[in-house]
JSON list of C-alpha atoms in Angstrom, two decimals:
[
{"chain": "A", "resi": 23, "resn": "MET", "atom": "CA", "xyz": [86.68, -163.26, 72.54]},
{"chain": "A", "resi": 24, "resn": "LEU", "atom": "CA", "xyz": [85.73, -166.57, 74.07]},
{"chain": "A", "resi": 25, "resn": "ALA", "atom": "CA", "xyz": [87.43, -165.73, 77.38]},
{"chain": "A", "resi": 26, "resn": "ALA", "atom": "CA", "xyz": [85.87, -162.26, 77.45]},
{"chain": "A", "resi": 27, "resn": "GLY", "atom": "CA", "xyz": [82.45, -163.76, 76.72]},
{"chain": "A", "resi": 28, "resn": "ILE", "atom": "CA", "xyz": [82.80, -166.20, 79.60]},
{"chain": "A", "resi": 29, "resn": "VAL", "atom": "CA", "xyz": [83.91, -163.44, 81.99]},
{"chain": "A", "resi": 30, "resn": "LEU", "atom": "CA", "xyz": [81.05, -161.16, 80.93]},
{"chain": "A", "resi": 31, "resn": "LEU", "atom": "CA", "xyz": [78.55, -164.00, 81.20]},
{"chain": "A", "resi": 32, "resn": "ALA", "atom": "CA", "xyz": [79.74, -164.70, 84.75]},
{"chain": "A", "resi": 33, "resn": "ALA", "atom": "CA", "xyz": [79.64, -160.99, 85.63]},
{"chain": "A", "resi": 34, "resn": "SER", "atom": "CA", "xyz": [76.10, -160.61, 84.32]},
{"chain": "A", "resi": 35, "resn": "TRP", "atom": "CA", "xyz": [74.98, -163.70, 86.24]},
{"chain": "A", "resi": 36, "resn": "LEU", "atom": "CA", "xyz": [76.61, -162.43, 89.45]},
{"chain": "A", "resi": 37, "resn": "SER", "atom": "CA", "xyz": [75.00, -159.00, 89.07]},
{"chain": "A", "resi": 38, "resn": "GLY", "atom": "CA", "xyz": [71.55, -160.60, 88.80]},
{"chain": "A", "resi": 39, "resn": "GLU", "atom": "CA", "xyz": [70.83, -160.01, 85.12]},
{"chain": "A", "resi": 40, "resn": "THR", "atom": "CA", "xyz": [68.39, -162.39, 83.53]},
{"chain": "A", "resi": 41, "resn": "LEU", "atom": "CA", "xyz": [67.62, -163.31, 79.96]},
{"chain": "A", "resi": 42, "resn": "THR", "atom": "CA", "xyz": [64.46, -161.38, 79.07]},
{"chain": "A", "resi": 43, "resn": "ARG", "atom": "CA", "xyz": [64.17, -162.60, 75.47]},
{"chain": "A", "resi": 44, "resn": "VAL", "atom": "CA", "xyz": [65.37, -165.57, 73.52]},
{"chain": "A", "resi": 45, "resn": "PRO", "atom": "CA", "xyz": [67.73, -164.45, 70.74]},
{"chain": "A", "resi": 46, "resn": "SER", "atom": "CA", "xyz": [66.34, -164.79, 67.22]},
{"chain": "A", "resi": 47, "resn": "TRP", "atom": "CA", "xyz": [67.88, -167.19, 64.74]},
{"chain": "A", "resi": 48, "resn": "SER", "atom": "CA", "xyz": [69.18, -164.26, 62.70]},
{"chain": "A", "resi": 49, "resn": "GLY", "atom": "CA", "xyz": [70.90, -162.92, 65.83]},
{"chain": "A", "resi": 50, "resn": "ILE", "atom": "CA", "xyz": [72.46, -166.30, 66.55]},
{"chain": "A", "resi": 51, "resn": "ALA", "atom": "CA", "xyz": [73.54, -166.58, 62.90]},
{"chain": "A", "resi": 52, "resn": "ALA", "atom": "CA", "xyz": [75.10, -163.10, 63.06]},
{"chain": "A", "resi": 53, "resn": "LEU", "atom": "CA", "xyz": [77.01, -164.08, 66.20]},
{"chain": "A", "resi": 54, "resn": "ALA", "atom": "CA", "xyz": [78.23, -167.30, 64.57]},
{"chain": "A", "resi": 55, "resn": "TYR", "atom": "CA", "xyz": [79.28, -165.33, 61.47]},
{"chain": "A", "resi": 56, "resn": "LEU", "atom": "CA", "xyz": [81.29, -162.91, 63.62]},
{"chain": "A", "resi": 57, "resn": "ALA", "atom": "CA", "xyz": [82.91, -165.76, 65.53]},
{"chain": "A", "resi": 58, "resn": "ILE", "atom": "CA", "xyz": [83.94, -167.58, 62.36]},
{"chain": "A", "resi": 59, "resn": "PHE", "atom": "CA", "xyz": [84.86, -164.77, 59.99]},
{"chain": "A", "resi": 60, "resn": "GLY", "atom": "CA", "xyz": [85.71, -162.08, 62.52]},
{"chain": "A", "resi": 61, "resn": "SER", "atom": "CA", "xyz": [88.20, -164.15, 64.46]},
{"chain": "A", "resi": 62, "resn": "LEU", "atom": "CA", "xyz": [89.10, -167.59, 63.11]},
{"chain": "A", "resi": 63, "resn": "ILE", "atom": "CA", "xyz": [89.56, -166.74, 59.44]},
{"chain": "A", "resi": 64, "resn": "ALA", "atom": "CA", "xyz": [90.88, -163.26, 60.20]},
{"chain": "A", "resi": 65, "resn": "ILE", "atom": "CA", "xyz": [93.63, -164.46, 62.55]},
{"chain": "A", "resi": 66, "resn": "ASN", "atom": "CA", "xyz": [94.69, -167.15, 60.09]},
{"chain": "A", "resi": 67, "resn": "ALA", "atom": "CA", "xyz": [94.85, -164.62, 57.26]},
{"chain": "A", "resi": 68, "resn": "TYR", "atom": "CA", "xyz": [96.85, -162.25, 59.47]},
{"chain": "A", "resi": 69, "resn": "MET", "atom": "CA", "xyz": [99.33, -164.99, 60.44]},
{"chain": "A", "resi": 70, "resn": "PHE", "atom": "CA", "xyz": [99.72, -165.89, 56.77]},
{"chain": "A", "resi": 71, "resn": "LEU", "atom": "CA", "xyz": [100.50, -162.26, 55.96]},
{"chain": "A", "resi": 72, "resn": "ILE", "atom": "CA", "xyz": [103.00, -161.94, 58.83]},
{"chain": "A", "resi": 73, "resn": "ARG", "atom": "CA", "xyz": [104.92, -164.94, 57.46]},
{"chain": "A", "resi": 74, "resn": "ASN", "atom": "CA", "xyz": [104.81, -163.97, 53.79]},
{"chain": "A", "resi": 75, "resn": "VAL", "atom": "CA", "xyz": [104.95, -160.18, 53.43]},
{"chain": "A", "resi": 76, "resn": "THR", "atom": "CA", "xyz": [106.61, -157.23, 55.10]},
{"chain": "A", "resi": 77, "resn": "PRO", "atom": "CA", "xyz": [105.20, -156.04, 58.44]},
{"chain": "A", "resi": 78, "resn": "ALA", "atom": "CA", "xyz": [104.04, -152.76, 56.88]},
{"chain": "A", "resi": 79, "resn": "VAL", "atom": "CA", "xyz": [101.92, -154.60, 54.32]},
{"chain": "A", "resi": 80, "resn": "ALA", "atom": "CA", "xyz": [100.67, -157.17, 56.84]},
{"chain": "A", "resi": 81, "resn": "THR", "atom": "CA", "xyz": [99.40, -154.50, 59.21]},
{"chain": "A", "resi": 82, "resn": "SER", "atom": "CA", "xyz": [97.81, -152.40, 56.48]},
{"chain": "A", "resi": 83, "resn": "TYR", "atom": "CA", "xyz": [94.63, -154.45, 57.01]},
{"chain": "A", "resi": 84, "resn": "ALA", "atom": "CA", "xyz": [93.92, -152.17, 59.97]},
{"chain": "A", "resi": 85, "resn": "TYR", "atom": "CA", "xyz": [93.56, -149.27, 57.54]},
{"chain": "A", "resi": 86, "resn": "VAL", "atom": "CA", "xyz": [91.64, -151.20, 54.89]},
{"chain": "A", "resi": 87, "resn": "ASN", "atom": "CA", "xyz": [89.00, -152.70, 57.22]},
{"chain": "A", "resi": 88, "resn": "PRO", "atom": "CA", "xyz": [87.23, -149.39, 58.00]},
{"chain": "A", "resi": 89, "resn": "VAL", "atom": "CA", "xyz": [87.17, -148.51, 54.31]},
{"chain": "A", "resi": 90, "resn": "VAL", "atom": "CA", "xyz": [85.57, -151.86, 53.47]},
{"chain": "A", "resi": 91, "resn": "ALA", "atom": "CA", "xyz": [83.06, -151.43, 56.31]},
{"chain": "A", "resi": 92, "resn": "VAL", "atom": "CA", "xyz": [82.08, -147.94, 55.14]},
{"chain": "A", "resi": 93, "resn": "LEU", "atom": "CA", "xyz": [81.72, -149.07, 51.52]},
{"chain": "A", "resi": 94, "resn": "LEU", "atom": "CA", "xyz": [79.58, -152.03, 52.59]},
{"chain": "A", "resi": 95, "resn": "GLY", "atom": "CA", "xyz": [77.44, -149.66, 54.64]},
{"chain": "A", "resi": 96, "resn": "THR", "atom": "CA", "xyz": [76.89, -147.39, 51.68]},
{"chain": "A", "resi": 97, "resn": "GLY", "atom": "CA", "xyz": [76.30, -150.27, 49.27]},
{"chain": "A", "resi": 98, "resn": "PHE", "atom": "CA", "xyz": [74.10, -152.54, 51.36]},
{"chain": "A", "resi": 99, "resn": "GLY", "atom": "CA", "xyz": [72.96, -150.41, 54.28]},
{"chain": "A", "resi": 100, "resn": "GLY", "atom": "CA", "xyz": [71.86, -147.35, 52.38]},
{"chain": "A", "resi": 101, "resn": "GLU", "atom": "CA", "xyz": [74.16, -145.05, 54.35]},
{"chain": "A", "resi": 102, "resn": "SER", "atom": "CA", "xyz": [75.31, -141.79, 52.83]},
{"chain": "A", "resi": 103, "resn": "LEU", "atom": "CA", "xyz": [78.70, -140.12, 53.19]},
{"chain": "A", "resi": 104, "resn": "SER", "atom": "CA", "xyz": [79.66, -136.47, 53.23]},
{"chain": "A", "resi": 105, "resn": "LEU", "atom": "CA", "xyz": [82.40, -135.03, 51.06]},
{"chain": "A", "resi": 106, "resn": "ILE", "atom": "CA", "xyz": [84.81, -135.01, 54.01]},
{"chain": "A", "resi": 107, "resn": "GLU", "atom": "CA", "xyz": [84.20, -138.72, 54.59]},
{"chain": "A", "resi": 108, "resn": "TRP", "atom": "CA", "xyz": [84.85, -139.53, 50.93]},
{"chain": "A", "resi": 109, "resn": "LEU", "atom": "CA", "xyz": [88.06, -137.51, 51.09]},
{"chain": "A", "resi": 110, "resn": "ALA", "atom": "CA", "xyz": [89.11, -139.38, 54.24]},
{"chain": "A", "resi": 111, "resn": "LEU", "atom": "CA", "xyz": [88.54, -142.70, 52.46]},
{"chain": "A", "resi": 112, "resn": "ALA", "atom": "CA", "xyz": [90.67, -141.49, 49.56]},
{"chain": "A", "resi": 113, "resn": "VAL", "atom": "CA", "xyz": [93.49, -140.50, 51.92]},
{"chain": "A", "resi": 114, "resn": "ILE", "atom": "CA", "xyz": [93.39, -143.91, 53.61]},
{"chain": "A", "resi": 115, "resn": "ILE", "atom": "CA", "xyz": [93.45, -145.76, 50.29]},
{"chain": "A", "resi": 116, "resn": "PHE", "atom": "CA", "xyz": [96.30, -143.57, 49.04]},
{"chain": "A", "resi": 117, "resn": "ALA", "atom": "CA", "xyz": [98.30, -144.30, 52.21]},
{"chain": "A", "resi": 118, "resn": "VAL", "atom": "CA", "xyz": [97.80, -148.05, 51.83]},
{"chain": "A", "resi": 119, "resn": "VAL", "atom": "CA", "xyz": [98.92, -147.83, 48.20]},
{"chain": "A", "resi": 120, "resn": "LEU", "atom": "CA", "xyz": [102.04, -145.94, 49.30]},
{"chain": "A", "resi": 121, "resn": "VAL", "atom": "CA", "xyz": [102.83, -148.54, 51.95]},
{"chain": "A", "resi": 122, "resn": "THR", "atom": "CA", "xyz": [102.27, -151.39, 49.52]},
{"chain": "A", "resi": 123, "resn": "LEU", "atom": "CA", "xyz": [104.06, -149.93, 46.50]},
{"chain": "A", "resi": 124, "resn": "GLY", "atom": "CA", "xyz": [106.51, -147.67, 48.32]},
{"chain": "A", "resi": 125, "resn": "LYS", "atom": "CA", "xyz": [109.54, -149.89, 47.77]},
{"chain": "A", "resi": 126, "resn": "TYR", "atom": "CA", "xyz": [108.92, -149.74, 44.01]},
{"chain": "A", "resi": 127, "resn": "LEU", "atom": "CA", "xyz": [108.11, -146.04, 43.87]},
{"chain": "A", "resi": 128, "resn": "PHE", "atom": "CA", "xyz": [110.88, -144.93, 46.22]},
{"chain": "A", "resi": 129, "resn": "PRO", "atom": "CA", "xyz": [113.71, -147.49, 46.12]},
{"chain": "A", "resi": 130, "resn": "VAL", "atom": "CA", "xyz": [116.26, -147.28, 48.91]},
{"chain": "A", "resi": 131, "resn": "ARG", "atom": "CA", "xyz": [119.69, -146.32, 47.67]},
{"chain": "A", "resi": 132, "resn": "SER", "atom": "CA", "xyz": [122.56, -148.43, 48.84]},
{"chain": "A", "resi": 133, "resn": "GLU", "atom": "CA", "xyz": [125.26, -146.85, 50.93]},
{"chain": "A", "resi": 134, "resn": "ALA", "atom": "CA", "xyz": [128.26, -145.56, 49.02]},
{"chain": "A", "resi": 135, "resn": "THR", "atom": "CA", "xyz": [131.44, -147.55, 49.50]},
{"chain": "A", "resi": 136, "resn": "PRO", "atom": "CA", "xyz": [134.43, -145.51, 50.59]},
{"chain": "A", "resi": 137, "resn": "CYS", "atom": "CA", "xyz": [137.23, -145.06, 48.09]},
{"chain": "A", "resi": 138, "resn": "LYS", "atom": "CA", "xyz": [140.72, -146.27, 48.86]},
{"chain": "A", "resi": 139, "resn": "ALA", "atom": "CA", "xyz": [143.05, -143.45, 49.68]},
{"chain": "A", "resi": 140, "resn": "SER", "atom": "CA", "xyz": [145.69, -142.92, 47.03]},
{"chain": "A", "resi": 141, "resn": "LYS", "atom": "CA", "xyz": [149.32, -143.32, 48.09]}
]
């Protein structure tokens, strides 16, 4: 994100864009929050998961993040969801539960060992 920000800043400067307003403190705080929690803590948590759990569980965050965002939007932002959207959230949560608990619910059977041929 830092590299992309530098490239975009240079591109905007080269194209002649100027700063028309000074960002508010709440805007700067939101940007700092995204930089800290959206990248630094998130990448460290992801690396921890990669080292300590299976890849399927570690990557399940990609399915959980939209659910958390939608629930935060309904709880704090006053957004409303249709029945289809609630059903989609349920399907996503069910899939994450299957990925997480799948090895307990559906254990893999070991391969059968061949019998010795009788003489």
